[in-house]
XYZ file of C-alpha atoms in Angstrom:
558
model
C 120.395 166.180 90.462
C 121.915 164.050 87.766
C 120.575 160.466 87.496
C 122.923 157.691 86.367
C 121.572 154.991 83.999
C 122.950 151.826 82.470
C 121.911 149.480 79.679
C 121.205 145.866 80.667
C 121.647 143.277 77.940
C 121.223 139.572 78.811
C 124.230 137.557 77.731
C 122.386 134.372 76.794
C 119.245 133.247 75.085
C 119.553 135.870 72.281
C 119.341 135.079 68.577
C 122.522 135.436 66.531
C 121.093 138.596 64.960
C 117.942 140.629 65.409
C 118.107 144.076 66.910
C 114.339 144.119 67.373
C 114.456 141.071 69.654
C 117.388 142.531 71.538
C 115.426 145.696 72.049
C 112.696 143.825 73.884
C 115.211 142.842 76.560
C 116.742 146.320 77.067
C 115.737 148.668 79.832
C 116.966 152.069 80.953
C 117.067 151.806 84.751
C 118.648 153.580 87.698
C 122.073 152.156 88.571
C 121.692 149.019 90.728
C 118.409 147.930 89.144
C 118.057 145.476 86.276
C 115.263 143.837 84.350
C 115.041 140.546 82.540
C 112.505 139.885 79.796
C 110.087 139.813 78.192
C 110.373 136.888 75.751
C 111.155 136.114 73.024
C 113.841 135.013 73.164
C 113.594 132.488 76.018
C 116.220 132.949 78.723
C 118.358 129.798 78.758
C 121.122 130.696 81.231
C 121.077 131.257 84.988
C 119.758 134.621 86.141
C 122.442 135.557 88.685
C 121.755 138.249 91.255
C 124.573 139.349 93.552
C 123.372 142.799 94.662
C 120.643 145.338 94.070
C 117.289 144.428 92.550
C 116.695 142.445 89.392
C 113.148 142.215 88.062
C 111.851 139.516 85.749
C 108.998 141.261 83.956
C 105.732 139.933 82.541
C 105.599 137.606 79.526
C 109.062 136.181 80.217
C 110.030 132.535 79.733
C 113.064 130.977 81.435
C 114.106 127.444 80.493
C 117.424 125.811 81.358
C 118.825 122.426 80.377
C 120.961 119.869 82.194
C 121.764 120.720 85.802
C 121.637 124.475 85.215
C 119.732 126.516 87.795
C 117.234 128.956 86.358
C 118.178 131.558 88.983
C 120.733 132.016 91.757
C 120.415 134.890 94.210
C 123.508 135.240 96.388
C 122.803 138.846 97.379
C 120.213 141.511 96.683
C 116.697 140.702 95.515
C 115.150 138.945 92.548
C 111.618 140.179 91.865
C 109.419 138.103 89.562
C 106.531 140.399 88.643
C 104.006 139.474 85.980
C 102.574 143.020 86.046
C 105.907 144.719 85.401
C 107.338 145.717 82.040
C 105.842 146.753 78.750
C 103.983 143.446 78.225
C 102.397 142.246 81.494
C 101.532 138.563 81.367
C 102.384 135.068 82.598
C 105.954 134.169 83.547
C 107.323 130.632 83.309
C 110.412 128.974 84.799
C 111.353 125.504 83.595
C 114.329 123.401 84.704
C 115.537 119.866 84.113
C 117.933 118.895 86.920
C 118.637 122.325 88.344
C 116.655 124.460 90.780
C 114.168 126.983 89.450
C 114.167 129.730 92.110
C 117.289 129.485 94.249
C 118.169 131.919 97.037
C 121.702 131.425 98.348
C 122.053 134.463 100.547
C 119.565 136.821 98.916
C 115.819 137.240 98.576
C 113.263 136.208 95.978
C 109.806 137.772 95.825
C 106.803 137.009 93.640
C 104.346 139.829 94.443
C 101.647 139.530 91.798
C 101.276 135.871 90.892
C 100.845 134.441 87.417
C 104.112 132.494 87.748
C 104.337 128.854 86.621
C 107.260 126.640 87.606
C 107.969 123.250 86.034
C 110.758 121.082 87.449
C 111.944 117.544 86.974
C 115.089 116.656 88.894
C 115.453 119.892 90.857
C 113.611 121.939 93.436
C 111.060 124.532 92.428
C 111.931 126.969 95.246
C 115.018 126.718 97.490
C 116.026 129.033 100.341
C 119.512 127.805 101.231
C 121.186 129.482 104.190
C 120.079 131.688 107.068
C 120.139 134.899 104.993
C 118.032 133.411 102.209
C 114.315 133.940 101.716
C 111.516 133.497 99.205
C 108.139 135.221 99.398
C 105.612 133.781 96.988
C 102.102 134.887 96.079
C 100.192 133.173 93.288
C 102.558 130.481 92.033
C 101.709 127.232 90.273
C 104.365 124.536 90.794
C 104.478 121.287 88.854
C 107.180 118.742 89.684
C 107.570 115.663 87.507
C 110.602 113.958 89.051
C 112.776 113.751 92.130
C 112.727 117.448 93.038
C 110.691 119.043 95.823
C 108.398 122.049 95.570
C 109.392 124.209 98.573
C 112.671 123.590 100.419
C 114.034 125.832 103.187
C 117.490 124.762 104.387
C 118.293 127.299 107.074
C 116.370 129.963 105.164
C 112.696 130.887 105.032
C 109.851 130.551 102.542
C 106.461 132.251 102.760
C 103.851 130.764 100.423
C 100.436 132.310 99.710
C 98.160 130.995 96.966
C 100.789 128.439 95.961
C 99.482 125.309 94.222
C 101.853 122.333 94.312
C 101.162 119.420 91.972
C 103.668 116.585 91.843
C 103.042 114.153 88.994
C 106.172 112.025 89.374
C 105.894 108.269 89.012
C 109.411 107.332 90.115
C 110.168 103.680 90.797
C 109.614 102.307 94.318
C 113.352 102.618 95.070
C 113.449 106.394 94.575
C 112.058 109.002 96.935
C 110.615 111.867 94.949
C 108.419 114.884 94.781
C 108.121 116.208 98.323
C 105.813 119.147 98.998
C 107.140 121.569 101.644
C 110.356 120.664 103.493
C 112.237 122.516 106.264
C 115.828 121.443 106.972
C 118.702 122.712 109.078
C 116.691 125.272 111.045
C 114.753 126.492 108.027
C 111.140 127.657 108.093
C 108.305 127.243 105.604
C 105.206 129.321 106.305
C 102.080 128.239 104.445
C 99.248 130.732 104.065
C 95.759 130.799 102.552
C 95.153 129.414 99.089
C 98.037 126.949 99.292
C 97.610 123.226 98.593
C 99.900 120.235 98.066
C 99.227 117.201 95.861
C 101.834 114.513 95.164
C 101.912 111.292 93.158
C 105.433 110.014 93.783
C 106.488 106.993 95.818
C 107.760 107.874 99.316
C 106.799 111.514 98.920
C 106.311 113.746 101.962
C 103.596 116.396 102.006
C 104.894 118.498 104.920
C 108.283 117.563 106.364
C 110.680 119.010 108.931
C 114.104 117.562 109.698
C 116.583 118.820 112.276
C 116.362 121.001 115.361
C 114.744 124.362 114.707
C 113.225 123.297 111.400
C 109.592 124.353 111.074
C 106.680 124.069 108.675
C 103.884 126.322 109.940
C 100.431 126.545 108.374
C 98.197 129.430 109.437
C 95.427 128.338 107.066
C 93.844 124.980 106.264
C 96.207 123.421 103.703
C 94.658 120.586 101.639
C 97.096 117.658 101.499
C 96.547 114.917 98.894
C 99.051 112.055 98.592
C 98.499 109.733 95.627
C 101.710 107.697 95.634
C 102.490 104.498 97.514
C 104.453 104.717 100.746
C 103.735 108.438 101.090
C 103.536 110.472 104.310
C 101.258 113.442 104.910
C 103.578 114.773 107.639
C 107.057 113.465 108.466
C 108.951 114.836 111.487
C 112.609 113.889 111.898
C 115.365 114.652 114.427
C 113.508 117.455 116.191
C 111.760 119.101 113.246
C 108.218 120.365 113.848
C 105.095 120.866 111.754
C 102.190 122.984 112.952
C 98.787 122.751 111.240
C 95.402 124.178 112.111
C 92.581 122.272 113.826
C 90.212 120.604 111.393
C 92.829 119.732 108.787
C 92.223 116.811 106.404
C 94.713 114.534 104.643
C 93.635 112.520 101.607
C 95.969 109.499 101.414
C 95.181 107.648 98.203
C 98.113 105.221 97.917
C 98.912 101.993 99.753
C 101.308 101.756 102.676
C 100.698 105.443 103.448
C 101.153 107.203 106.788
C 99.182 110.248 107.883
C 101.718 111.505 110.443
C 105.154 109.953 110.979
C 107.214 111.014 114.023
C 110.863 109.904 113.894
C 113.174 110.795 116.813
C 111.016 113.857 117.502
C 108.699 114.874 120.347
C 105.403 116.530 119.380
C 103.459 118.100 122.240
C 99.689 118.453 122.385
C 98.432 121.391 120.336
C 101.319 121.552 117.872
C 99.387 119.534 115.357
C 95.875 120.923 115.599
C 93.049 118.856 117.026
C 90.367 117.442 114.803
C 92.719 116.085 112.139
C 91.088 113.638 109.698
C 93.275 111.098 107.909
C 91.445 109.399 105.043
C 93.238 106.230 103.907
C 91.310 105.841 100.693
C 92.958 103.155 98.590
C 90.686 100.167 97.946
C 93.040 98.145 95.719
C 93.937 95.593 98.376
C 97.619 96.589 98.568
C 99.658 97.037 101.761
C 97.705 98.653 104.555
C 98.127 102.260 105.663
C 98.515 103.913 109.055
C 97.055 107.050 110.592
C 99.697 107.891 113.230
C 103.195 106.357 113.404
C 106.032 106.821 115.935
C 109.525 105.355 115.568
C 113.106 105.738 116.867
C 112.072 107.259 120.178
C 109.525 109.597 118.627
C 106.503 110.749 120.608
C 103.218 112.236 119.400
C 100.512 113.815 121.552
C 97.362 114.674 119.634
C 93.625 115.091 120.249
C 90.375 114.351 118.424
C 91.831 112.451 115.478
C 89.799 110.537 112.915
C 91.481 107.719 110.980
C 89.338 105.957 108.400
C 89.093 104.472 104.914
C 89.309 101.110 103.122
C 93.124 101.000 103.413
C 93.170 101.742 107.154
C 95.250 98.962 108.750
C 96.555 100.739 111.861
C 95.089 103.742 113.592
C 98.028 104.513 115.889
C 101.248 102.465 115.630
C 104.164 102.912 118.044
C 107.416 101.017 117.583
C 110.126 100.319 120.165
C 110.800 103.135 122.668
C 108.265 105.363 120.934
C 104.883 106.625 122.086
C 101.556 108.006 120.894
C 99.001 109.685 123.154
C 95.407 110.120 121.975
C 93.037 112.333 123.929
C 89.719 114.060 123.417
C 87.308 112.015 121.318
C 89.231 110.246 118.591
C 87.674 107.778 116.148
C 89.559 104.963 114.420
C 87.827 102.835 111.778
C 89.913 99.869 110.614
C 88.889 98.218 107.336
C 91.989 96.874 105.566
C 92.534 93.165 105.081
C 96.281 93.776 104.617
C 98.794 94.390 107.415
C 100.268 97.891 107.737
C 103.484 99.046 106.092
C 105.383 102.218 106.960
C 108.622 103.846 105.823
C 111.457 105.190 107.990
C 114.055 107.718 106.806
C 117.474 106.119 106.301
C 119.372 109.296 105.367
C 120.330 112.304 107.506
C 117.998 114.691 105.693
C 114.656 114.823 103.935
C 116.108 117.152 101.286
C 119.462 118.590 100.260
C 120.219 121.702 98.224
C 121.383 119.997 95.066
C 118.760 118.721 92.648
C 117.033 115.535 93.857
C 115.603 115.386 97.365
C 118.194 112.660 98.174
C 116.092 111.050 100.916
C 115.932 107.269 101.184
C 113.342 105.379 103.227
C 113.373 101.819 104.549
C 110.294 99.607 104.844
C 108.972 98.310 108.165
C 105.889 96.181 108.637
C 103.751 94.766 111.419
C 100.946 92.379 112.227
C 98.139 92.337 113.044
C 95.804 94.886 111.539
C 94.870 96.922 114.602
C 93.299 100.141 115.837
C 96.023 100.650 118.470
C 99.328 98.866 117.834
C 102.247 99.018 120.318
C 105.039 96.694 119.263
C 108.594 96.593 120.568
C 110.271 97.121 123.935
C 109.186 100.440 125.381
C 106.478 101.056 122.784
C 103.546 102.825 124.439
C 100.121 103.948 123.269
C 98.012 105.937 125.711
C 94.432 106.237 124.514
C 91.759 108.274 126.281
C 88.185 108.489 125.005
C 88.891 106.721 121.700
C 86.256 104.842 119.698
C 87.685 101.978 117.625
C 85.674 100.048 115.038
C 87.292 97.092 113.269
C 85.543 95.479 110.314
C 88.628 93.477 109.272
C 88.872 89.804 110.157
C 91.639 87.211 110.156
C 93.132 88.017 113.584
C 92.704 91.793 113.396
C 92.365 93.559 116.741
C 90.962 96.680 118.288
C 94.113 97.048 120.399
C 97.316 95.023 120.236
C 100.439 95.070 122.400
C 103.402 92.853 121.607
C 107.150 92.344 121.841
C 107.346 94.361 125.054
C 104.853 97.059 124.029
C 102.038 98.498 126.150
C 98.575 99.855 125.380
C 97.105 101.924 128.218
C 93.502 102.943 127.591
C 90.832 104.819 129.517
C 87.194 105.258 128.477
C 87.743 103.508 125.159
C 85.066 101.770 123.112
C 86.238 98.883 120.942
C 83.931 97.035 118.543
C 85.088 94.330 116.123
C 82.796 92.784 113.530
C 85.156 90.761 111.312
C 85.382 86.994 111.532
C 88.186 85.660 113.757
C 88.925 89.125 115.131
C 89.799 90.173 118.670
C 88.801 93.134 120.787
C 92.110 93.129 122.676
C 95.071 91.083 121.525
C 98.363 90.607 123.376
C 101.376 89.060 121.672
C 104.611 87.972 123.340
C 105.574 90.158 126.322
C 102.829 92.654 125.603
C 100.632 94.410 128.153
C 97.174 95.978 127.830
C 95.795 98.077 130.689
C 92.228 99.372 130.529
C 89.856 101.412 132.672
C 86.192 102.285 132.284
C 86.119 100.877 128.765
C 83.871 98.741 126.601
C 85.004 95.850 124.401
C 82.608 94.007 122.070
C 83.549 91.316 119.564
C 80.639 90.606 117.239
C 82.348 88.606 114.497
C 82.269 84.830 114.447
C 85.078 82.611 115.677
C 87.211 85.154 117.499
C 87.630 86.287 121.090
C 87.006 89.487 122.977
C 90.354 89.076 124.791
C 93.225 87.051 123.317
C 96.752 86.336 124.545
C 98.699 84.885 121.651
C 101.745 82.730 122.403
C 102.629 84.469 125.648
C 103.717 85.584 127.985
C 101.195 88.385 128.051
C 99.271 90.527 130.500
C 95.774 92.059 130.472
C 94.608 94.242 133.385
C 91.098 95.727 133.109
C 89.195 97.814 135.659
C 85.477 98.608 135.446
C 85.440 97.398 131.865
C 82.640 95.572 130.049
C 83.877 92.751 127.799
C 81.355 90.998 125.544
C 81.772 88.279 122.927
C 78.552 88.220 120.929
C 79.578 86.504 117.681
C 78.885 82.873 116.879
C 81.469 80.678 118.562
C 83.288 83.697 119.973
C 85.088 83.266 123.306
C 85.287 85.845 126.087
C 88.984 85.256 126.945
C 91.298 82.961 124.998
C 94.776 82.348 126.453
C 97.364 80.532 124.346
C 100.670 80.091 126.191
C 103.472 78.500 124.194
C 106.343 79.534 126.483
C 108.631 77.143 128.312
C 108.450 78.833 131.722
C 106.166 81.894 131.765
C 102.548 82.355 132.813
C 99.914 84.512 131.121
C 98.340 87.000 133.539
C 94.801 88.409 133.397
C 93.312 90.611 136.107
C 89.710 91.870 136.018
C 88.543 94.337 138.653
C 84.835 95.059 138.494
C 83.140 95.074 135.116
C 82.181 91.910 133.296
C 83.399 89.213 130.925
C 80.816 87.272 128.935
C 80.414 85.093 125.874
C 76.912 84.944 124.455
C 77.382 81.693 122.542
C 80.608 80.076 123.726
C 83.020 79.670 126.631
C 83.805 82.589 128.912
C 87.457 81.551 129.392
C 89.534 79.031 127.479
C 93.194 78.252 128.032
C 96.025 76.239 126.591
C 99.192 76.432 128.660
C 99.535 78.203 132.035
C 97.153 81.072 132.907
C 96.636 83.010 136.122
C 93.217 84.701 136.107
C 92.094 86.987 138.924
C 88.665 88.587 139.224
C 87.522 91.017 141.911
C 83.853 91.944 141.845
C 83.568 90.837 138.222
C 80.643 89.087 136.544
C 81.948 86.232 134.363
C 79.394 84.375 132.240
C 79.719 81.518 129.786
C 76.725 81.750 127.481
C 77.384 78.341 125.984
C 77.217 76.755 129.427
C 80.963 76.777 130.029
C 82.670 79.186 132.378
C 86.129 77.671 131.843
C 87.560 75.189 129.369
C 91.163 73.983 129.210
C 92.977 72.236 126.383
C 96.081 70.106 126.391
C 99.226 71.781 125.104
C 100.017 70.513 121.618
C 102.826 72.914 120.674
C 106.373 72.895 121.981
C 108.326 73.806 123.818
C 105.322 74.320 126.036
C 104.113 73.628 129.523
C 101.131 71.608 130.630
C 97.908 73.573 130.860
C 97.291 74.846 134.392
C 94.765 77.554 135.228
C 94.897 79.392 138.551
C 91.508 81.144 138.847
C 91.103 83.398 141.901
C 87.692 85.039 142.264
C 86.902 87.446 145.114
C 84.978 90.551 146.266
C 81.589 89.365 145.110
C 82.571 88.034 141.699
C 79.723 86.153 140.028
C 80.730 83.116 137.961
C 78.236 81.320 135.725
C 78.938 78.083 133.846
C 80.768 74.788 134.155
C 84.485 74.045 134.141
C 85.715 71.470 131.642
C 89.227 70.042 131.760
C 90.502 68.215 128.707
C 92.609 65.063 128.937
């Protein structure tokens, strides 16, 4: 049989003369196969693959300028093999504003590692389109600007032993340096030995945007986010991320979010139980959040730990959004600064051309809180959660406001900061609790607090204790023109060790059924004249029944 051969001579990156250098880039190969490399000279033009197999061999350097892509595979396969060729060794791809490895209908494979990719304004690896794929093993990716590391837009990427290090320091108005992003039905599979570290503002570690988009980790993937306003996971418009139980996120910036769910429903088990979100920044900047739901998003997750000096909100649900915590979750709140979070303002987390092109808008909230449901239809359901709050200045273990609801069962809330609250309700908020324990140990606060009104607290078989100096059991402040604050206690207890059990300014309806209510300072109930307007006179309707035990005097101010 007669074998056909052809000579392959790269058309760029060659010196003006120098047959010896040209000879290094020549290969005699079967028809349909090509090789590129080794260097010198450095390849400075796009490696285009339209059919067949092209192999970049060991000791090859590829560096393009401007917006030039280092490679573009529209058909066939590009193999980047450091063990191939006459001089096995490291391979490097470097781009400025183009993409380094770009599959646009073909396949890219890196079988034997020892590949380094450096990008600035472009993506390191892009699989664009349903027929596009990239299979990577042993790749080091450094991004220094507004490009992402792994982007699958309709295509698929498999990453094993891939180290992503984003060092970008873009200004706070530019989103930059995402880790692994799935868009438009694309899939990114992350395997053992893979890790993601970013430094950019508003960077996303693992992100999925659009129906059918998936990032799936079948190994524990270390996630470290060093930039401000960053998100460990961001799910948008139906995209999903799946990680293994026992995963840990290191969030080292301010205003960070561990998991953000935006117009997406996440069912229990998708994001593995036992996730730890460490909110580590101690600089005193904007507070960070463990779990965040917005724009109708819903998150169901078990056995979460949220902790660190920058922890300002454990679980934060905005209007018409929900978070459900089950198992045995632990939330430790320590930040003195209120939480900030960022919401995607563009249609996509990443596009195919160069920069990621995502823009985020800032949202904030008060107070610092373990559970924070704010906005009409906001709902947090918390089962078996332990919440510790060391922050003061009106921080809370659980807060519901602006039409939001916190529904908790078998929760333990402990606050130790001065002027803090175990449960806080802001205007039109509702907190419902069963079989729970609330202790406020800091001075000058209250175990239960309704701020401004109207608000509602309904607790069953729940122990409520105010043990701090001058700390009230229930404080009701009603500044509305017509509404009444509502508190119902069924069973359980309400006690202040050093102060009044119940104090009120403005209308309050308090109902107890089989509840022990004790004023440790000698006062069961104290009312104050309304001094803010428009407000109503203070009137307390206190109905006690079913063996309730009330201890202390009632004092009515002028």
